[in-house]
Short mmCIF file of C-alpha atoms in Angstrom, two decimals:
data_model
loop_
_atom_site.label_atom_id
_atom_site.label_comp_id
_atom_site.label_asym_id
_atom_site.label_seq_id
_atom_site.Cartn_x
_atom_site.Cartn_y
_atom_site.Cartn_z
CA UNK A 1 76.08 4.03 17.26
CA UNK A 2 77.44 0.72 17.83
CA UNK A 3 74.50 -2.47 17.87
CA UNK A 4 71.80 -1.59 20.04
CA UNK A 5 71.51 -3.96 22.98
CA UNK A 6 67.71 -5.47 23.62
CA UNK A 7 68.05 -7.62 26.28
CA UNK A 8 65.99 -7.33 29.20
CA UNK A 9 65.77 -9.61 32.98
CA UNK A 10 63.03 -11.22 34.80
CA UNK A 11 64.22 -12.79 37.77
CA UNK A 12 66.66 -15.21 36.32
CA UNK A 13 64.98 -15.05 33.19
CA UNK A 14 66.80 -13.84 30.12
CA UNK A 15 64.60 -12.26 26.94
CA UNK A 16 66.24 -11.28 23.98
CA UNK A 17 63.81 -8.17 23.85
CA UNK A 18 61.57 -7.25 25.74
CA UNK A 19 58.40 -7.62 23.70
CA UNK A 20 56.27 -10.17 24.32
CA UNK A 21 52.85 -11.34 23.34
CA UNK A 22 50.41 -11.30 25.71
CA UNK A 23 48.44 -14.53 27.55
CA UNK A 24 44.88 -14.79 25.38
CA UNK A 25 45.45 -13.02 22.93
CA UNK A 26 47.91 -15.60 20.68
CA UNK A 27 46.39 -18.84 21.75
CA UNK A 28 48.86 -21.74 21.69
CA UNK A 29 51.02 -19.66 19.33
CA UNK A 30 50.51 -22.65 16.36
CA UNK A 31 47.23 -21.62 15.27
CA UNK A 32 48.28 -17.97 14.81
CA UNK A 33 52.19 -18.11 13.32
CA UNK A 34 50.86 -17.54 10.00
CA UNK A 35 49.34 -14.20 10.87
CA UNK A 36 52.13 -12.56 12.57
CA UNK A 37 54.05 -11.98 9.36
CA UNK A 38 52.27 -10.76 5.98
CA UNK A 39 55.25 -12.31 3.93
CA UNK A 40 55.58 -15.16 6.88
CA UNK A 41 59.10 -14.41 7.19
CA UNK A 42 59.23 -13.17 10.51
CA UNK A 43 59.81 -16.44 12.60
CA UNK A 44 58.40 -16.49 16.12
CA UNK A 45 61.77 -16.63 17.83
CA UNK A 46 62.43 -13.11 17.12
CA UNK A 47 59.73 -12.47 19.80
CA UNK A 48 61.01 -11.65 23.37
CA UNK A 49 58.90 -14.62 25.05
CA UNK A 50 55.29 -16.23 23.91
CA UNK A 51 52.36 -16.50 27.07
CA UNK A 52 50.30 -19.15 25.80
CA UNK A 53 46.23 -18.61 26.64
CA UNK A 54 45.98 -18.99 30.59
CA UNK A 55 45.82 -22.60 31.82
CA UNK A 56 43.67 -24.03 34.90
CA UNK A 57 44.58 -27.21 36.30
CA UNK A 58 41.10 -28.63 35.09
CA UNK A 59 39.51 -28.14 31.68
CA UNK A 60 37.44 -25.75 32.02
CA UNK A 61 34.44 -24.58 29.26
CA UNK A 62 34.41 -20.69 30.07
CA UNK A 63 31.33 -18.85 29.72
CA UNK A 64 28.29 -19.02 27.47
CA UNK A 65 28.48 -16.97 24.10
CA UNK A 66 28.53 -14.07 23.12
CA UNK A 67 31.87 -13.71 24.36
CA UNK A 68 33.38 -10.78 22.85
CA UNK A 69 31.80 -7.58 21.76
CA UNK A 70 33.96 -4.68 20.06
CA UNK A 71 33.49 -1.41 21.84
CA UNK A 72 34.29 2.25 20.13
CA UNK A 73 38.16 2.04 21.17
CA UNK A 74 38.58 -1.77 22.41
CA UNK A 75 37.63 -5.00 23.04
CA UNK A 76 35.61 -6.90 25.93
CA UNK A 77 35.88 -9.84 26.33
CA UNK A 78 34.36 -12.84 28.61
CA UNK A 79 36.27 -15.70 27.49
CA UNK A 80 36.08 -17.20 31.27
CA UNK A 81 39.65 -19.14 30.79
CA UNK A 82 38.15 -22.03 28.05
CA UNK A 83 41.21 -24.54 28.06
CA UNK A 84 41.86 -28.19 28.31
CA UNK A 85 43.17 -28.27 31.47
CA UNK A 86 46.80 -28.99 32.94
CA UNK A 87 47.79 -31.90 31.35
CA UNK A 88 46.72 -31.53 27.92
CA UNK A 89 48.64 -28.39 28.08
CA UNK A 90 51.67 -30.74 28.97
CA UNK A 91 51.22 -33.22 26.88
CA UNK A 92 49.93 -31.84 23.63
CA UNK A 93 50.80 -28.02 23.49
CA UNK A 94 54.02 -27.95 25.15
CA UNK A 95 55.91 -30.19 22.22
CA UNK A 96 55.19 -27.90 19.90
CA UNK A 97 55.94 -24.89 22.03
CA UNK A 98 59.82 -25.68 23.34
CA UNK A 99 60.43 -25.71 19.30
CA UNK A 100 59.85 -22.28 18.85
CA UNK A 101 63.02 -20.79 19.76
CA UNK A 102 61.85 -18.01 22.15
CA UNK A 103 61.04 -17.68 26.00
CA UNK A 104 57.83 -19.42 26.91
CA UNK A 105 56.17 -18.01 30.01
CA UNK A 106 52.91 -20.06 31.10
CA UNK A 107 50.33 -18.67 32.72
CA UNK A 108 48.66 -20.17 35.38
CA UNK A 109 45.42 -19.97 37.57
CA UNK A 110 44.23 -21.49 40.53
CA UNK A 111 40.82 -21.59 42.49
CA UNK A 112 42.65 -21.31 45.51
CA UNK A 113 46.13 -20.20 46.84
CA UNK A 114 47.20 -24.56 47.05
CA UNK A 115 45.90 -24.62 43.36
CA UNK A 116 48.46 -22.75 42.11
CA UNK A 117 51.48 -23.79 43.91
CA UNK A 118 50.80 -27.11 42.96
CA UNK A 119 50.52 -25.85 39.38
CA UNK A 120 53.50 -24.19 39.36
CA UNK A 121 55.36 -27.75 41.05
CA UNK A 122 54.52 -29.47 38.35
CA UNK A 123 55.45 -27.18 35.56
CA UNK A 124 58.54 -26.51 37.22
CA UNK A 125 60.24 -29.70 35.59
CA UNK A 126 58.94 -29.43 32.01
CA UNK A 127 60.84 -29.35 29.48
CA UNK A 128 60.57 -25.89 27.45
CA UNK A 129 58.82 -23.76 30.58
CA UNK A 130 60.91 -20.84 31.03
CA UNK A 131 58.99 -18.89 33.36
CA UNK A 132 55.45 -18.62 34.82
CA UNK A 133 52.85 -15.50 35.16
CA UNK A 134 50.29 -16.02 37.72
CA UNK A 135 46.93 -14.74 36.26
CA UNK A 136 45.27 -14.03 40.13
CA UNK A 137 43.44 -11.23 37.63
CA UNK A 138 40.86 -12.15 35.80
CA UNK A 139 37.54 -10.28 36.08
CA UNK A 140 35.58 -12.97 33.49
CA UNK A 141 35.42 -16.03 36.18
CA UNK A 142 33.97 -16.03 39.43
CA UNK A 143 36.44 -14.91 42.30
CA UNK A 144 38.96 -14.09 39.25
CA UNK A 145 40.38 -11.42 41.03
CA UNK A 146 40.00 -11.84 44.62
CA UNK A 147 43.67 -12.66 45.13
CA UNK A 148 44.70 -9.66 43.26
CA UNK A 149 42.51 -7.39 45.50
CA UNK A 150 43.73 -8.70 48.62
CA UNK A 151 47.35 -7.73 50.02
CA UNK A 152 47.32 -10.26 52.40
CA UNK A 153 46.00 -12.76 50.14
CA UNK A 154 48.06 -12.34 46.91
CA UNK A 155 51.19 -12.30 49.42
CA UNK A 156 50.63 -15.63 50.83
CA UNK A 157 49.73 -17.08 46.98
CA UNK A 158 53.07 -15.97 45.74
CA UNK A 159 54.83 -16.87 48.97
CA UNK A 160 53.22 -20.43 47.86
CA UNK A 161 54.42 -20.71 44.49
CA UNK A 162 58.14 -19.57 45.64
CA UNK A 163 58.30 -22.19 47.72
CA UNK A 164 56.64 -24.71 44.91
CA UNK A 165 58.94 -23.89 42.23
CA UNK A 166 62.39 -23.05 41.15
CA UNK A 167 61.22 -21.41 37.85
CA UNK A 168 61.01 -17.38 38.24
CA UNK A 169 57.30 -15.73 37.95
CA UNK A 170 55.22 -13.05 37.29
CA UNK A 171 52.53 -12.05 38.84
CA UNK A 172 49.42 -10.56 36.99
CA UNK A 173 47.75 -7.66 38.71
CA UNK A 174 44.30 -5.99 38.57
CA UNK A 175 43.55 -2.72 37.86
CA UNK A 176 39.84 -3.31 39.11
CA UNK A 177 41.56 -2.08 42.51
CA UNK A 178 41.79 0.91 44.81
CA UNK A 179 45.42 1.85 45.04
CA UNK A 180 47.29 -1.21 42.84
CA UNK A 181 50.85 -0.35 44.20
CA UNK A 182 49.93 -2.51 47.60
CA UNK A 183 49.17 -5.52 45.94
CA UNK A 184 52.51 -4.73 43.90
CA UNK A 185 54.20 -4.64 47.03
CA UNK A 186 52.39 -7.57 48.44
CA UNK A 187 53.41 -9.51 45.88
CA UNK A 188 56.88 -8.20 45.71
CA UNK A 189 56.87 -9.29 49.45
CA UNK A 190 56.09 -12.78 48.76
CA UNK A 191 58.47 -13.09 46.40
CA UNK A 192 57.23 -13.02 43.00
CA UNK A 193 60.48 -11.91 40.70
CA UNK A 194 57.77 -9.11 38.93
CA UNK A 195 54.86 -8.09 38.26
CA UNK A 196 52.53 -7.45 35.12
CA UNK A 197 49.95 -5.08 34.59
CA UNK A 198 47.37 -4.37 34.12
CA UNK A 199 44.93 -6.95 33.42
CA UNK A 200 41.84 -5.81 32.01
CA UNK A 201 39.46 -3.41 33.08
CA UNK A 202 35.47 -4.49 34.01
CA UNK A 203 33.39 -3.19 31.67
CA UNK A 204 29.63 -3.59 29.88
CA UNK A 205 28.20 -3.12 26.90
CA UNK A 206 24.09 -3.14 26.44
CA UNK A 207 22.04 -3.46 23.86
CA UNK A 208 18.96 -1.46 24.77
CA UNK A 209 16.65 -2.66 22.40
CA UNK A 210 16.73 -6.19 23.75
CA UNK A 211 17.16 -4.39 27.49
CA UNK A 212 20.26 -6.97 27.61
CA UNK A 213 24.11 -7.22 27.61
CA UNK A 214 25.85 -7.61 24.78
CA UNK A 215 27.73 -10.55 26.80
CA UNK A 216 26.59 -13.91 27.96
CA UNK A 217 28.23 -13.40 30.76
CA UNK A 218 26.88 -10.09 31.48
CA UNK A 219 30.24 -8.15 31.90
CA UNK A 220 33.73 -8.58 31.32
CA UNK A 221 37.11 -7.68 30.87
CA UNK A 222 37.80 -4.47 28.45
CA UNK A 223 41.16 -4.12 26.49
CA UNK A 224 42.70 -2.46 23.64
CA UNK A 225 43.46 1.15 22.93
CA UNK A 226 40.72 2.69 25.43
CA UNK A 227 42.98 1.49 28.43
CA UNK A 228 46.02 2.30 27.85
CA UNK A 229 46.15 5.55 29.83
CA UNK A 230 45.27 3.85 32.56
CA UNK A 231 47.95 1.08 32.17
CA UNK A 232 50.37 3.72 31.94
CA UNK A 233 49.51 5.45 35.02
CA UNK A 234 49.19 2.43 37.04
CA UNK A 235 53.02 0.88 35.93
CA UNK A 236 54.28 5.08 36.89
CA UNK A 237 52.68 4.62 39.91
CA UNK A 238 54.05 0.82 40.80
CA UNK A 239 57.67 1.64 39.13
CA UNK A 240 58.09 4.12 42.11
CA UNK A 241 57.00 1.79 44.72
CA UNK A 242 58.61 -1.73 43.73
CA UNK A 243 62.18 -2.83 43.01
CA UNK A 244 61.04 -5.27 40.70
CA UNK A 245 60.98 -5.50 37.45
CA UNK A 246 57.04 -4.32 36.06
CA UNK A 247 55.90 -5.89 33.24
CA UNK A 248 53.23 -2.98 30.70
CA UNK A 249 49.95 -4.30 29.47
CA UNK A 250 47.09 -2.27 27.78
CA UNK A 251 46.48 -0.96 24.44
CA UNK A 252 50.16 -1.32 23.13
CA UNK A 253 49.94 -1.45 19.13
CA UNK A 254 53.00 0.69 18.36
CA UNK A 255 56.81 1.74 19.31
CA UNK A 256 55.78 4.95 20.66
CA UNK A 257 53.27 3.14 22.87
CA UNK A 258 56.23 0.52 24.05
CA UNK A 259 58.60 3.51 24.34
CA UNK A 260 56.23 5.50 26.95
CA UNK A 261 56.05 2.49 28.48
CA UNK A 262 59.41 1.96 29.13
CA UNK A 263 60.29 5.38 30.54
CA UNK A 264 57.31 4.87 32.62
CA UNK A 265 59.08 1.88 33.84
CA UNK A 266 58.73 -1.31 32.08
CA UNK A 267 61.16 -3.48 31.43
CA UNK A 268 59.08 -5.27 29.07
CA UNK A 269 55.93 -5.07 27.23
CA UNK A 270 52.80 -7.58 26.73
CA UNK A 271 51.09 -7.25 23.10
CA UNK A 272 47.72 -8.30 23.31
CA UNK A 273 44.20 -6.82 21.93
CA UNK A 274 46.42 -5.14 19.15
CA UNK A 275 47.56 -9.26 18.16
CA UNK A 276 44.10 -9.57 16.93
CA UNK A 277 43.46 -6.16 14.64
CA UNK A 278 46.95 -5.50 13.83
CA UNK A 279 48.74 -8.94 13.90
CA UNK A 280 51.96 -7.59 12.03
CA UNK A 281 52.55 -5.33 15.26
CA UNK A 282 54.83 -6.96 17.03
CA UNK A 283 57.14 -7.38 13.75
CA UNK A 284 57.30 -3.41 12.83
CA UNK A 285 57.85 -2.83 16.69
CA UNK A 286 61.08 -5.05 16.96
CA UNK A 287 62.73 -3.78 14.03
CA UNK A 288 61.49 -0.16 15.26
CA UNK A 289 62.70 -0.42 18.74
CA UNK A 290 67.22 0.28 17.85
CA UNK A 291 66.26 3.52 16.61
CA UNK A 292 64.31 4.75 19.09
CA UNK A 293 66.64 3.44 21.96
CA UNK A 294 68.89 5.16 19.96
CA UNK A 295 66.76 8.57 20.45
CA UNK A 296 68.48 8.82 23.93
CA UNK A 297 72.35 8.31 22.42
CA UNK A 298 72.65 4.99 23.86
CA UNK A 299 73.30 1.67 23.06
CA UNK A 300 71.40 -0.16 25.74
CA UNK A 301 68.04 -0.77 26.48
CA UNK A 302 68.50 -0.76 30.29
CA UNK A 303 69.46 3.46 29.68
CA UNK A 304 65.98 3.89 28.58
CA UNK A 305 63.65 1.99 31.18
CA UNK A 306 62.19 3.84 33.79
CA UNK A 307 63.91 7.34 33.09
CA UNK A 308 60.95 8.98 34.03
CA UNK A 309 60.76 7.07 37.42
CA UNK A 310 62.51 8.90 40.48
CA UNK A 311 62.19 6.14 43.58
CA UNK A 312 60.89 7.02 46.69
#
């Protein structure tokens, strides 16, 4: 078998592979590049693209502690987007970012539809942005995921950022939804050049002897290995009803879990929970993924996505 081709495309956007580590989950990339690696010779750039912990155009605090509380096969977590805001992004995460030598795809969100295009307007010029993933998903701040419920709503957001910027996007869906293949649509519609999902899944957890949650902020967002079924389903069920490329997210640890995602119909994966228990992953999963392309005698990546996918 001749050298196995891992290139994947996002719009106009080019990744070497198509694993990628997911927004939250690797902070600013810096403060975890000593983990990825147990010998620390596996340099970031071998990573398909970094998304740096979701932005907001203001600093923002996030909610009060406890903020994360391990469940029996994941993770919940009510972070509520803590970050310094736009600019300090910009100014003093960005240098260090462009130097990594991989795609860096920033994710953005807004309090309203404006927010975000105006986000995306001013990123578009920066030095070392190579793409942006609209988080209209998260279930941790209030009215997280109203644009990711709403058709309508989510089409007229994207619409906004493809007029704002030149940069290709992604947009971030919820699975806390009835039937996620509209909003796919929607947002297909408006123009985003894919979509990722899913986003994570409202949850609780209670601790009965105090009668309370287990999070400060009541409930959040649940990840990790317990959701993974339902990220599968939910990127089958989209792959048959977009033409865009899908981005998989949920409980991805290993090469067989990237593999059924990419016969579901992926064209590229998000690493995230797994970042935190198993922070070697994404190294054994690049080096893993040749052979099993290889599994369906090709050479080419592109063979393998979405073979189980028969469009409508």
């Amino acid at each position: 078998m001749n050298t196995i081709s891992l290139a994947v495309s996002i719009g106009s956007l080019r990744l070497e592979n198509p694993i990628l580590v997911a927004s939250g989950t690797f902070g600013y990339a810096k403060d975890v590049s000593g983990l990825v690696s147990e010998s620390g010779a596996f340099p970031l750039s071998r990573l398909g693209g970094i998304l740096p912990k979701t932005i907001t155009k203001m600093p923002r605090q996030g909610n009060l502690p406890p903020r994360t509380c391990e469940t029996a096969a994941g993770l919940l977590n009510a972070i509520g987007l803590d970050n310094d805001g736009l600019e300090s992004f910009i100014q003093v995460k960005m240098p260090y970012l462009r130097t990594i030598g991989t795609r860096i795809i920033v994710s953005i969100a807004g309090r309203n539809a404006e927010e975000y295009a105006e986000m995306a307007a001013a990123l578009n010029d920066v030095e070392g942005v190579d793409a942006l993933e609209l988080n209209i998903s998260c279930p941790n701040v209030a009215h997280g995921t109203d644009f990711g419920k709403n058709p309508t709503e989510c089409e007229r957001l994207v619409a906004g950022v493809r007029r704002a910027t030149t940069l290709p996007f992604i947009t971030k869906l919820t699975p806390n939804v009835g039937d996620i293949t509209v909003v796919a649509k929607a947002a297909e519609q408006g123009g985003s050049d894919a979509v990722s999902l899913i986003n994570t899944v409202l949850g609780m957890a209670i601790d009965w002897r105090r009668c309370a949650p287990r999070l400060g902020n009541g409930m959040g967002g649940l990840s990790g290995p317990a959701i993974k079924p339902i990220a599968l389903r939910m990127v089958y069920q989209t792959a048959q009803a977009v033409n865009i490329p899908i981005v998989g997210i949920g409980g991805i640890e290993t090469i067989d879990d990237v593999m059924e995602f990419l016969v579901a119909g992926a064209t590229a994966v998000e690493i995230g929970t797994a970042n935190f228990y198993s922070p070697t992953c994404t190294q054994k999963i690049i080096d893993a993924l040749p052979e099993a392309i290889s599994f369906f005698q090709t050479d080419n990546i592109q063979n393998v996505i979405g073979r189980m996918v028969s469009k409508k």
